[in-house]
Coordinates of N, CA and C in Angstrom, one line a residue:
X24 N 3.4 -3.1 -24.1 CA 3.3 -2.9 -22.6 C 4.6 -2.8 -22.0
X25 N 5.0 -2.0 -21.2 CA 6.1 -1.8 -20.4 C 6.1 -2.7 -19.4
X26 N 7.3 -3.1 -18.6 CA 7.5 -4.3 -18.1 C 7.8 -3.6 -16.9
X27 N 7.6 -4.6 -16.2 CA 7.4 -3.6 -14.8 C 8.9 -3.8 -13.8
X28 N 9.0 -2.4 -13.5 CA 10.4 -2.2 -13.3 C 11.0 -2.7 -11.7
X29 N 11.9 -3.4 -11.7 CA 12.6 -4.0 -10.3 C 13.2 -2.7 -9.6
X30 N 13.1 -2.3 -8.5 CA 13.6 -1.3 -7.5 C 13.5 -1.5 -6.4
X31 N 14.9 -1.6 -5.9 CA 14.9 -1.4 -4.5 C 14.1 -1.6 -3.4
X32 N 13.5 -2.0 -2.4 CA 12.7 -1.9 -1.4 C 12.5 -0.2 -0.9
X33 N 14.0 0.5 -0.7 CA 14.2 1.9 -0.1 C 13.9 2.9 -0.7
X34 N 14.1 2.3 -2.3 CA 13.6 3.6 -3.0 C 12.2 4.0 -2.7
X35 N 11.1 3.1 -2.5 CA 10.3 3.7 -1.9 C 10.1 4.8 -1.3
X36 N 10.6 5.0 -0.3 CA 10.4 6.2 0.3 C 10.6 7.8 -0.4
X37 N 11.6 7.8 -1.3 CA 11.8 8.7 -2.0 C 11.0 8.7 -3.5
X38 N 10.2 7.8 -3.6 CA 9.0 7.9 -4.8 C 7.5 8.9 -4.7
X39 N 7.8 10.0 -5.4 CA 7.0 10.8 -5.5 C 6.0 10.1 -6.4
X40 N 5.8 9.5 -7.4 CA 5.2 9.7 -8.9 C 4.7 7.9 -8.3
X41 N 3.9 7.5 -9.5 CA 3.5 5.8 -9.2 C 4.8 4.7 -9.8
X42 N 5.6 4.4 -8.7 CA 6.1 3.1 -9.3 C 5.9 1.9 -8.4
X43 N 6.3 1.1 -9.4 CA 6.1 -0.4 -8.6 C 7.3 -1.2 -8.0
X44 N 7.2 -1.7 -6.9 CA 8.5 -2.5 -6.9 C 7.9 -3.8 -7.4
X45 N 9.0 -4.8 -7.2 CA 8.7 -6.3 -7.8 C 9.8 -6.9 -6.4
X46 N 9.0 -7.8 -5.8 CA 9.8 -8.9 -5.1 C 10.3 -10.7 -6.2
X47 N 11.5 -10.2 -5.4 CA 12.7 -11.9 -6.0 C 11.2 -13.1 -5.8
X48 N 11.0 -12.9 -4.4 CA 10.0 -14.4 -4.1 C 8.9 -13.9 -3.3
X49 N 7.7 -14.6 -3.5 CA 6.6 -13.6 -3.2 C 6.9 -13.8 -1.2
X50 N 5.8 -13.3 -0.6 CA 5.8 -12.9 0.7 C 5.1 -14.2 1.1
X51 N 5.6 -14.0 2.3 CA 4.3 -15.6 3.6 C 4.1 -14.5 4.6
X52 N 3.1 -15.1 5.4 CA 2.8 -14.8 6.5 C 2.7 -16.4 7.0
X53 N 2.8 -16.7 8.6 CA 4.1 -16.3 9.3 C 5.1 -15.6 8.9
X54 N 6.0 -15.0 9.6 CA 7.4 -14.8 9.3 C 8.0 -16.2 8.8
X55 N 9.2 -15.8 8.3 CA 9.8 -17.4 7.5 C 10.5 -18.1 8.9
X56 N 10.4 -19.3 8.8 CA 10.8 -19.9 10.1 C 12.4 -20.2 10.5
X57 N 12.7 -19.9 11.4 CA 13.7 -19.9 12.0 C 13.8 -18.2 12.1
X58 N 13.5 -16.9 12.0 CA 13.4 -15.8 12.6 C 12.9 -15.3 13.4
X59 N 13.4 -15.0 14.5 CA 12.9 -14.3 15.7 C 11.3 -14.0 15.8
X60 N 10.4 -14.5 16.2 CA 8.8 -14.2 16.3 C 8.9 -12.6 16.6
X61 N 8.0 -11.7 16.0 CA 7.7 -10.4 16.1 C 6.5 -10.6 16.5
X62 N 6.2 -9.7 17.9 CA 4.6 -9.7 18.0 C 3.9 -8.4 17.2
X63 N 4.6 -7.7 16.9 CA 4.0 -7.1 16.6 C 3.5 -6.8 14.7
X64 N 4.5 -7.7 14.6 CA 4.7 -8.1 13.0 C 3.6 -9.2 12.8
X65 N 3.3 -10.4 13.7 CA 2.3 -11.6 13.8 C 1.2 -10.9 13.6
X66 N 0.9 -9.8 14.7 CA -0.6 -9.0 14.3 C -1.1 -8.8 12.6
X67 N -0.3 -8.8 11.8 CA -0.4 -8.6 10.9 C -1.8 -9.9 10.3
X68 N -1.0 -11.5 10.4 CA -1.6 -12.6 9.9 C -3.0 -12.7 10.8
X69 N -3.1 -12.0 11.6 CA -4.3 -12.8 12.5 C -5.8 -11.6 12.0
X70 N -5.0 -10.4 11.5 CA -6.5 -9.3 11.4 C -7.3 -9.6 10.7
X71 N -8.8 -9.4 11.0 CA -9.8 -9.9 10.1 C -10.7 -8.4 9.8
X72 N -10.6 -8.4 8.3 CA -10.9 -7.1 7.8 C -12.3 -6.8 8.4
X73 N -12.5 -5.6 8.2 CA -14.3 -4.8 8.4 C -14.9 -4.4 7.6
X74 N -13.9 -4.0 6.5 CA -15.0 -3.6 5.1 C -14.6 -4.4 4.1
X75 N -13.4 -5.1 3.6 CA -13.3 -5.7 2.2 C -14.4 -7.3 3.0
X76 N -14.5 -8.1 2.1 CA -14.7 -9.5 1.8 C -13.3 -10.8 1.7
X77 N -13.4 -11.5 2.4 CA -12.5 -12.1 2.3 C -11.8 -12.4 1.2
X78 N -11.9 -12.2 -0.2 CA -11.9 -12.5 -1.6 C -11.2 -11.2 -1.6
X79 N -11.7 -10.0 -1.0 CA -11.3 -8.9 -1.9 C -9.9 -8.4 -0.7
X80 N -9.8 -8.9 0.2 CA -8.6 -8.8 0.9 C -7.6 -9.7 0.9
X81 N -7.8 -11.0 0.3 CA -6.6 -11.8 -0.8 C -6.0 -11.3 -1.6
X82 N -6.7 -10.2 -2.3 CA -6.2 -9.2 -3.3 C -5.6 -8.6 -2.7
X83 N -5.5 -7.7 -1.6 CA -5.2 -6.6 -1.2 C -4.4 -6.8 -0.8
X84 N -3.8 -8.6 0.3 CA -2.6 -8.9 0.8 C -1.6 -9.7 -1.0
X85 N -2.1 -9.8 -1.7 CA -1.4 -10.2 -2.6 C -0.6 -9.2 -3.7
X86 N -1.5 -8.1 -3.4 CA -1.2 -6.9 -4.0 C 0.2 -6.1 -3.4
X87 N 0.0 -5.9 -2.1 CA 0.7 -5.3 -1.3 C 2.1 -6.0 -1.4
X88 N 1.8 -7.2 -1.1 CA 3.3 -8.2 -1.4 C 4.2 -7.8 -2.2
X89 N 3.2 -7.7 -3.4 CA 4.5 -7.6 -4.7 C 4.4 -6.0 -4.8
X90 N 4.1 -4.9 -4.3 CA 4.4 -3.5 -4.4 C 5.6 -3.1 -3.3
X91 N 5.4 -3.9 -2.3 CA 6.8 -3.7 -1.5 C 6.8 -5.2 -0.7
X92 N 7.9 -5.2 -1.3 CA 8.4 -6.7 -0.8 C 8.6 -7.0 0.1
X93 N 8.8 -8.4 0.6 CA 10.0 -8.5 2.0 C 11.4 -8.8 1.2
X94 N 12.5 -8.4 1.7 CA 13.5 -9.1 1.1 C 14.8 -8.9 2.0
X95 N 15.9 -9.0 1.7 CA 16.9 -8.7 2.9 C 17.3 -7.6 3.5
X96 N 16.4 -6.7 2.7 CA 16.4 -5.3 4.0 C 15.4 -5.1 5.0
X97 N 14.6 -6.1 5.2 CA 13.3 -6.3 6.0 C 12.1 -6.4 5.6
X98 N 11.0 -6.4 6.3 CA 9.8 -6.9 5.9 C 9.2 -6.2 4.8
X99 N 8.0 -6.4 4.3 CA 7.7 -5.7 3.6 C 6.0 -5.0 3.4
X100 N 5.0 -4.7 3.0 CA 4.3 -4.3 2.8 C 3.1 -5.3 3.5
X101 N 3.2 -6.0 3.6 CA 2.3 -7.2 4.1 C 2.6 -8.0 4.9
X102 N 3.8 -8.0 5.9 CA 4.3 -8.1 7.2 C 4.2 -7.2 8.0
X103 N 4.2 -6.0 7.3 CA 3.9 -4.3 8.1 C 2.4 -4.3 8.7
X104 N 1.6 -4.8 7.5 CA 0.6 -4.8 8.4 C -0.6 -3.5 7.4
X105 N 0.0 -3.8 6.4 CA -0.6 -2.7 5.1 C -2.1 -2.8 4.7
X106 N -2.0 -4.3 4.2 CA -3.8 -4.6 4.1 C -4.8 -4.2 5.4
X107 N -4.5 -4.4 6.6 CA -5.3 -3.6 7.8 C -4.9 -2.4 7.9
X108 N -4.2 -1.5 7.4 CA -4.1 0.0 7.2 C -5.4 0.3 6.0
X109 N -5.4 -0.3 5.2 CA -6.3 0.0 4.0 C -7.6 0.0 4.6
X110 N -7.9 -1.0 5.1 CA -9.2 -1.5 5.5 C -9.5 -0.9 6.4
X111 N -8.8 -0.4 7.4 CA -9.3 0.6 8.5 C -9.5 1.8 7.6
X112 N -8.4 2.0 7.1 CA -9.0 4.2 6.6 C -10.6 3.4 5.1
X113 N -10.7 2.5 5.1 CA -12.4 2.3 4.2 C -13.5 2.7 5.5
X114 N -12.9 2.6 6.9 CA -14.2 3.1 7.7 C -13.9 4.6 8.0
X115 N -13.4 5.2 7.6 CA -13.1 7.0 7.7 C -14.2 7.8 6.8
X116 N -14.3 8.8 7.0 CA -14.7 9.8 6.1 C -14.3 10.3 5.2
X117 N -12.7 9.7 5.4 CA -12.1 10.2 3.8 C -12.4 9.1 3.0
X118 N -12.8 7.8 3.0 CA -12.7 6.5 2.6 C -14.5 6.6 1.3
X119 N -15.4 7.3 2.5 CA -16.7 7.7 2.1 C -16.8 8.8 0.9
X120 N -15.5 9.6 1.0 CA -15.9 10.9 0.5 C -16.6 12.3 0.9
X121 N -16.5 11.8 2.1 CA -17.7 13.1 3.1 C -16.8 14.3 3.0
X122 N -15.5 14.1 2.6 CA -14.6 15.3 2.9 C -13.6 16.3 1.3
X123 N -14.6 15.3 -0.1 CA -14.1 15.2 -0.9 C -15.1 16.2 -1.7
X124 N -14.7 16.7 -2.7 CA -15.6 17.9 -3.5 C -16.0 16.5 -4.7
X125 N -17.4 16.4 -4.6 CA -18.1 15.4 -5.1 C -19.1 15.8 -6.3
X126 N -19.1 17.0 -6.6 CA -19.9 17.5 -7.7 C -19.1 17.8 -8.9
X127 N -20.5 17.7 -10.3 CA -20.3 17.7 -11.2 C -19.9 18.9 -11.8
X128 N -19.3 19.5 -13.5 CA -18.9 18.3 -14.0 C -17.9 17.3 -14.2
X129 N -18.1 15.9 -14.5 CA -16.8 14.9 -14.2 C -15.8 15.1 -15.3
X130 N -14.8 15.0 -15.6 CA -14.1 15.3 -17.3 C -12.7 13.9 -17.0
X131 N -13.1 12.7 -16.7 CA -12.0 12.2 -16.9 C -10.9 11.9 -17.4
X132 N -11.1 12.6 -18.6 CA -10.2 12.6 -19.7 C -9.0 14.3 -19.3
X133 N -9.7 14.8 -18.3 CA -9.0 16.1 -18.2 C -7.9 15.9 -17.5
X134 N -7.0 17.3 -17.4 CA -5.6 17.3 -17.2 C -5.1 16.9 -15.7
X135 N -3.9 16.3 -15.3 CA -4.2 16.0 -13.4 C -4.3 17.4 -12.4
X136 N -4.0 18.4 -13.3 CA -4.2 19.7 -12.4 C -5.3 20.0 -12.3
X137 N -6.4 19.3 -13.1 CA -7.8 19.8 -12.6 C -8.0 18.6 -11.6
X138 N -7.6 18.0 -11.1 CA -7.9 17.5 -9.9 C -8.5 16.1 -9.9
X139 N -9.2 15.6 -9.1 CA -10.4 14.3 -8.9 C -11.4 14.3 -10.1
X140 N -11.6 13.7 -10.9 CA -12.4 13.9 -12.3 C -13.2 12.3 -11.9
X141 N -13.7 11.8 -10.9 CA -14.6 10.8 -11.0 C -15.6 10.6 -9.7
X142 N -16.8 9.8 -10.3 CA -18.1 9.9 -9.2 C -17.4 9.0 -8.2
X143 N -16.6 8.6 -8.0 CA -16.5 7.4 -7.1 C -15.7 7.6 -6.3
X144 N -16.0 7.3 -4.8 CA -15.0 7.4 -3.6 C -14.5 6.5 -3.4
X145 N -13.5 6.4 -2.5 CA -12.2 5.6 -2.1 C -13.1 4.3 -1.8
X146 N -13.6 4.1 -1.1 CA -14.5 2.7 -0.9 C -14.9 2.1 -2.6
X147 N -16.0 2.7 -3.1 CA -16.0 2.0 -4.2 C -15.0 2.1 -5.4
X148 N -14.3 2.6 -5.4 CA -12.9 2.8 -6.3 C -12.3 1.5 -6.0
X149 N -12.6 0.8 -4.6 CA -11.5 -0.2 -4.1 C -12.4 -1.8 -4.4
X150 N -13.7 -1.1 -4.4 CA -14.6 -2.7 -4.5 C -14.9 -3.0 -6.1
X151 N -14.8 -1.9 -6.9 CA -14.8 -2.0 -8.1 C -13.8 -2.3 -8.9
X152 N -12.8 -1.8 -8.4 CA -11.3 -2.0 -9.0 C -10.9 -3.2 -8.3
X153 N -10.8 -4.0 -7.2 CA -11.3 -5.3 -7.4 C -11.7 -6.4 -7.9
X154 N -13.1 -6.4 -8.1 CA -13.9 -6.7 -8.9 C -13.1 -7.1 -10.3
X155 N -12.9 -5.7 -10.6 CA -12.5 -5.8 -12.4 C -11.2 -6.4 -12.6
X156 N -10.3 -6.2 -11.2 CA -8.9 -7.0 -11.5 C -8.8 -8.0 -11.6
X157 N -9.6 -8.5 -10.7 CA -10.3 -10.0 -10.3 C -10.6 -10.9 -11.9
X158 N -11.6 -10.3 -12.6 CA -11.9 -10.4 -13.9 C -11.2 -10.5 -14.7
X159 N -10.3 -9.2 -15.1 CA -9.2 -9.4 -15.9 C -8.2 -10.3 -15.7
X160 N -7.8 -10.3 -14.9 CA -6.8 -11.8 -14.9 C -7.4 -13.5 -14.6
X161 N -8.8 -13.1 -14.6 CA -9.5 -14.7 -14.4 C -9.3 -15.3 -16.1
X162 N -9.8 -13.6 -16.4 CA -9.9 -13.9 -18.1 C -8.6 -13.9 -19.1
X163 N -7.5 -13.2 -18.6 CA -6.6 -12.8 -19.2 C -5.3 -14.1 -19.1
X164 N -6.0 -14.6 -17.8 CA -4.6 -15.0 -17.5 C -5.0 -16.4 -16.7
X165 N -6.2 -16.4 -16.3 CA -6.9 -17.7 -16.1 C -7.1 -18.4 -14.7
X166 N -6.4 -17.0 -14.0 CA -7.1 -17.1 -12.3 C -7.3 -15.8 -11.9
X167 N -8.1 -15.6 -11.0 CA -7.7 -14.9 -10.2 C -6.3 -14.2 -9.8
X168 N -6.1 -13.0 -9.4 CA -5.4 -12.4 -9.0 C -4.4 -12.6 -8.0
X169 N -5.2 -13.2 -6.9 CA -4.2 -13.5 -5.8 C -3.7 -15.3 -5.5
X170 N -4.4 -16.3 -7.1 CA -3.9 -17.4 -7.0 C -3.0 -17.4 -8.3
X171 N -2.2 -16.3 -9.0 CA -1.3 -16.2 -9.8 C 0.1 -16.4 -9.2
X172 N 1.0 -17.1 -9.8 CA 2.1 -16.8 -9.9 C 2.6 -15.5 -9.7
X173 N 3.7 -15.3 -8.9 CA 4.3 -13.6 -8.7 C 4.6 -12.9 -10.2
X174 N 5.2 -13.5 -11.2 CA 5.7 -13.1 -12.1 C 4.5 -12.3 -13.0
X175 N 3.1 -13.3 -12.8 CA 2.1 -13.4 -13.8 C 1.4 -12.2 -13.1
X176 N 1.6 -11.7 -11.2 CA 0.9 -10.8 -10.6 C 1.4 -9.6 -11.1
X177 N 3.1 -9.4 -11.4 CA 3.3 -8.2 -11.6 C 3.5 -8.0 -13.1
X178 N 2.8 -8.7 -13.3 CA 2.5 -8.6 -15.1 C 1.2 -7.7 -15.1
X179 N 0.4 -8.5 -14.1 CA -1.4 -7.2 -14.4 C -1.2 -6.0 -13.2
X180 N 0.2 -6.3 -12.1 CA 0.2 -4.7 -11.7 C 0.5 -3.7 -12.7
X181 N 1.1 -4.0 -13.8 CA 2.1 -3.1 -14.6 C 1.3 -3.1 -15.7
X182 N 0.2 -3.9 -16.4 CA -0.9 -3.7 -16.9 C -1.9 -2.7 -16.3
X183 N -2.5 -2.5 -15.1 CA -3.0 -1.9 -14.6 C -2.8 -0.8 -14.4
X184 N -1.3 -0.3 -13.7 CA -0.5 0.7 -14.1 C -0.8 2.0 -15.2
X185 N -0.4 0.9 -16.4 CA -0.7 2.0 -17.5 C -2.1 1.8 -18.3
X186 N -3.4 1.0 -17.9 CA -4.1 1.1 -18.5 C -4.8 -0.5 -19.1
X187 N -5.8 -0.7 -19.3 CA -5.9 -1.9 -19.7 C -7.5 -1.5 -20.1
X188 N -8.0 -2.1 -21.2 CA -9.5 -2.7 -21.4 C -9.7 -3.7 -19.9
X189 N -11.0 -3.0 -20.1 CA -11.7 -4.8 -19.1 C -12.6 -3.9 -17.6
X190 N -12.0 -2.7 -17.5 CA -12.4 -1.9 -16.4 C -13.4 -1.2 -16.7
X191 N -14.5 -1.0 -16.8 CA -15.9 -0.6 -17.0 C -16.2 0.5 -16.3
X192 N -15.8 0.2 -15.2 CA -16.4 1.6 -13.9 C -15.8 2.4 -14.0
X193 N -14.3 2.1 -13.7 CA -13.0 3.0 -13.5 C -11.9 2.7 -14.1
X194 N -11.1 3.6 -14.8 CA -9.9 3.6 -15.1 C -9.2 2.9 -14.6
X195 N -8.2 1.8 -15.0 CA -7.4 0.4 -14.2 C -6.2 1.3 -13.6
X196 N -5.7 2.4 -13.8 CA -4.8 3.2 -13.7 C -4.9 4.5 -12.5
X197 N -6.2 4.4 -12.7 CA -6.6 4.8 -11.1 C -7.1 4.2 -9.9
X198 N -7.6 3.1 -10.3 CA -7.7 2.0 -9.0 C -6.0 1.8 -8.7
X199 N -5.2 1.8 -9.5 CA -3.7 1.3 -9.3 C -3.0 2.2 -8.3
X200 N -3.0 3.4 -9.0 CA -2.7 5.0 -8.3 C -3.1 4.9 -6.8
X201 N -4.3 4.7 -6.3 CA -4.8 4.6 -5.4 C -4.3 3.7 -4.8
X202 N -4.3 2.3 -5.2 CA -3.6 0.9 -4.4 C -2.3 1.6 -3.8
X203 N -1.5 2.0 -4.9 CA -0.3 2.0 -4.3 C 0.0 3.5 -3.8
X204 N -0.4 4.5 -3.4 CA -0.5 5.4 -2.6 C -1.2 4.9 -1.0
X205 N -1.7 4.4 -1.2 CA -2.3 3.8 0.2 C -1.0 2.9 0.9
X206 N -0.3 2.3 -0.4 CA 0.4 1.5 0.4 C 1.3 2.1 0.9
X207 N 1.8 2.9 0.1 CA 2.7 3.5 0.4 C 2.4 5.0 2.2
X208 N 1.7 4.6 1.9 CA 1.1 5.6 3.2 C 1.2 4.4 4.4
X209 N 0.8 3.3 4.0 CA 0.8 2.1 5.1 C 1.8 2.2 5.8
X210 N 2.7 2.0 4.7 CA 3.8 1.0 5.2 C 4.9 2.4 5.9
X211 N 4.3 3.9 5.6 CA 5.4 4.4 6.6 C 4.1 5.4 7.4
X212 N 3.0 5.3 7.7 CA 2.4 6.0 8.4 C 2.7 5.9 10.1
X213 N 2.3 6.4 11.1 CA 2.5 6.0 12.4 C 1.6 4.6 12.6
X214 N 2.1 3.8 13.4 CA 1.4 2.0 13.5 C -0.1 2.6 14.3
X215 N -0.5 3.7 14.7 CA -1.5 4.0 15.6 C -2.7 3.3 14.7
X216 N -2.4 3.8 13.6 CA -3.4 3.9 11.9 C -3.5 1.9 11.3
X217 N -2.7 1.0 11.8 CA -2.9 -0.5 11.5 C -1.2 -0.5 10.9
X218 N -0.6 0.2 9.7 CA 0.4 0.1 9.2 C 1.3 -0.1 9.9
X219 N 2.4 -0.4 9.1 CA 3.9 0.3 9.8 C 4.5 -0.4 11.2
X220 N 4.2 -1.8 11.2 CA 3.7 -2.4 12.5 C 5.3 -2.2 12.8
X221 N 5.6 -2.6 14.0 CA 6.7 -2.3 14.6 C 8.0 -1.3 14.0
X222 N 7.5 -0.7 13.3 CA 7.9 0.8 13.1 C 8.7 0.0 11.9
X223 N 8.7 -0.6 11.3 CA 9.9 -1.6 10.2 C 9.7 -0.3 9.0
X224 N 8.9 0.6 8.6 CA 9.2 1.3 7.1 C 10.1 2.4 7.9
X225 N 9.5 3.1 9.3 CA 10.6 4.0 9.6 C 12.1 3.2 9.8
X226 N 12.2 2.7 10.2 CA 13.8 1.7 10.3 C 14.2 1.7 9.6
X227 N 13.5 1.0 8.2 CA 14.2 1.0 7.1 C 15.2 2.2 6.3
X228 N 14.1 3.5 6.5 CA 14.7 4.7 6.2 C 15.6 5.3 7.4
X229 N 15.4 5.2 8.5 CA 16.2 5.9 9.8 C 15.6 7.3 10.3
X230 N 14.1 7.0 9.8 CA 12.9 8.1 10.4 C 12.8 7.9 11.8
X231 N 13.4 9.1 12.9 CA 13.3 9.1 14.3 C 11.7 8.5 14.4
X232 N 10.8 9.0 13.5 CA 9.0 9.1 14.4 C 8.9 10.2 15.3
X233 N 7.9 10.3 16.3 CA 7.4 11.4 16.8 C 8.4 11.7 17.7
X234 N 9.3 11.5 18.0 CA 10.8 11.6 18.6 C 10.1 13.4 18.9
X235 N 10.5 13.8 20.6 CA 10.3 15.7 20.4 C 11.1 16.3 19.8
X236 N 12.6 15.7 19.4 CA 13.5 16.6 18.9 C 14.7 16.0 18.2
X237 N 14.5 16.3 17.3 CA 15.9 15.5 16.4 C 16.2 16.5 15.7
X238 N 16.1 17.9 15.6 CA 16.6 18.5 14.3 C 18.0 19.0 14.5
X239 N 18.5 18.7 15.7 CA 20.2 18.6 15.3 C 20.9 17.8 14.8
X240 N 20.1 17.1 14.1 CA 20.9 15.5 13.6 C 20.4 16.0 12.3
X241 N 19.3 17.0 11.9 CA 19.0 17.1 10.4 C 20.4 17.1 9.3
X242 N 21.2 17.9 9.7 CA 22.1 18.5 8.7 C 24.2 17.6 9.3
X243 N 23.2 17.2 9.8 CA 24.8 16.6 10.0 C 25.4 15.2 9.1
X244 N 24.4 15.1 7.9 CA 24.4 13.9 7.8 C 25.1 12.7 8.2
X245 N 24.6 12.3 9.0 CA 25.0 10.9 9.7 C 23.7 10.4 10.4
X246 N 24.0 9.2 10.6 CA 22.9 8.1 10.8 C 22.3 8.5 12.3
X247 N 21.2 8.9 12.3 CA 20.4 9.1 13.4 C 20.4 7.6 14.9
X248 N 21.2 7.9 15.8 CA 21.7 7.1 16.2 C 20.4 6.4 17.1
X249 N 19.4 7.3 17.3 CA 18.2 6.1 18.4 C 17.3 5.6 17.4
X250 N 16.5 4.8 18.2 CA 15.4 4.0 17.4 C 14.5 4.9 17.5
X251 N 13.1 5.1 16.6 CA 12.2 5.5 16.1 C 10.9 5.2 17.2
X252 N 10.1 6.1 17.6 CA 9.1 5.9 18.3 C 7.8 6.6 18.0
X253 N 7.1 6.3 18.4 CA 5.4 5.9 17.9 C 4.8 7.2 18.4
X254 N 3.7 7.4 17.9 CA 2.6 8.5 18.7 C 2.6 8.1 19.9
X255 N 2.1 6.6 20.5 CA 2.0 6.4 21.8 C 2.7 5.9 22.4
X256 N 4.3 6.2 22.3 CA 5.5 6.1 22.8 C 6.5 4.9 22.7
X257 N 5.6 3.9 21.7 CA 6.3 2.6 21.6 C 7.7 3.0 20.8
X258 N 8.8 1.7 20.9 CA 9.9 2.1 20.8 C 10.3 1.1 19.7
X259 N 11.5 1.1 18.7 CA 11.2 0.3 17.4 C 12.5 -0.3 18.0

């Protein structure tokens, strides 16, 4: 099994393909005390999901943690506000599949250029993949998922990753793919969507946001000197 590799917080943004980050020490909510209260960061701790189960959004905030961390370049995946980005796009119609080409035949085993090769939509990809991670590390490892140790969590991300027995419905490698695409959409989408709360993934990179005009600052490389602003004008 390959060991799951430590990177950056920023490389994120420039990750095309599935990697994982690993945080030094896992995440809290509250912010850690003695830092400045964020209101818009607190929103984070107080949301109460609409489609997971309280069980299966312990996962989803424990998951996120260790995919992008908090660490001293700022918050991270789960201070952003990432598990209530997930949970809101499960009430979409992309979440359903209403928008997905859902007929047969399935060929899992086929190449990624032939595309989506499974009966299952983003909702149950998420309650099933779940489920089974839940399982595998109850069994594997002798809790639950989100009452593991960090070390022991990014041991069954990186299991998951590339593949594992124990997954029955779905491929553990595509429930994974999925987790962390999502997240990664969380944590730099516009905050309108639940993610990205006080604009902290655009900061991190020095993404204006819906700014009407920054492309003379494209080519000059140098650091885009204003703060980052929101669809609905908020200011980071």
């Amino acid at each position: 099994m390959k060991s799951l590799p430590i990177i950056p917080v920023a490389a994120v943004a420039a990750a095309g393909g599935a990697a994982t980050l690993v945080a030094s020490q896992p995440n809290h909510l509250p912010p850690v005390p003695g830092t400045p209260v964020n209101t818009a960061l607190a929103e984070a701790a107080t949301y109460q999901p609409s489609y997971f189960s309280a069980e299966e959004y312990r996962f989803l905030q424990a998951a996120v943690a260790r995919l992008i961390p908090q660490d001293e370049l700022g918050p991270g995946a789960l201070e952003a506000g990432v598990p209530e980005f997930i949970d809101r796009q499960m009430n979409t119609p992309w979440a359903a599949g209403a928008n997905w080409y859902m007929q047969g035949p399935f060929q899992p085993s086929a190449p990624k250029e032939m595309g989506y090769q499974l009966k299952l939509n983003a909702r149950e990809i998420y309650r099933l993949g779940i489920a089974a991670a839940n399982a595998w590390c109850s069994q594997d490892m002798g809790k639950p998922f989100a009452d593991l140790p960090a070390d022991a969590q990014d041991k069954a991300l990186t299991a998951m990753q590339n593949g594992i027995d124990g997954f029955d419905s779905l491929p553990s490698a595509t429930f994974f793919s999925m987790l962390w695409g999502n997240t990664r959409e969380g944590f730099f989408s516009d905050p309108i969507h639940g993610g990205n709360k006080d604009m902290v993934g655009w900061k991190l990179i020095g993404f204006p946001g819906a700014r009407a005009d920054f492309m003379d600052w494209i080519e000059r490389d140098e650091k885009y000197p204003l703060p980052p602003v929101s669809i609905k004008g908020l200011r980071g």
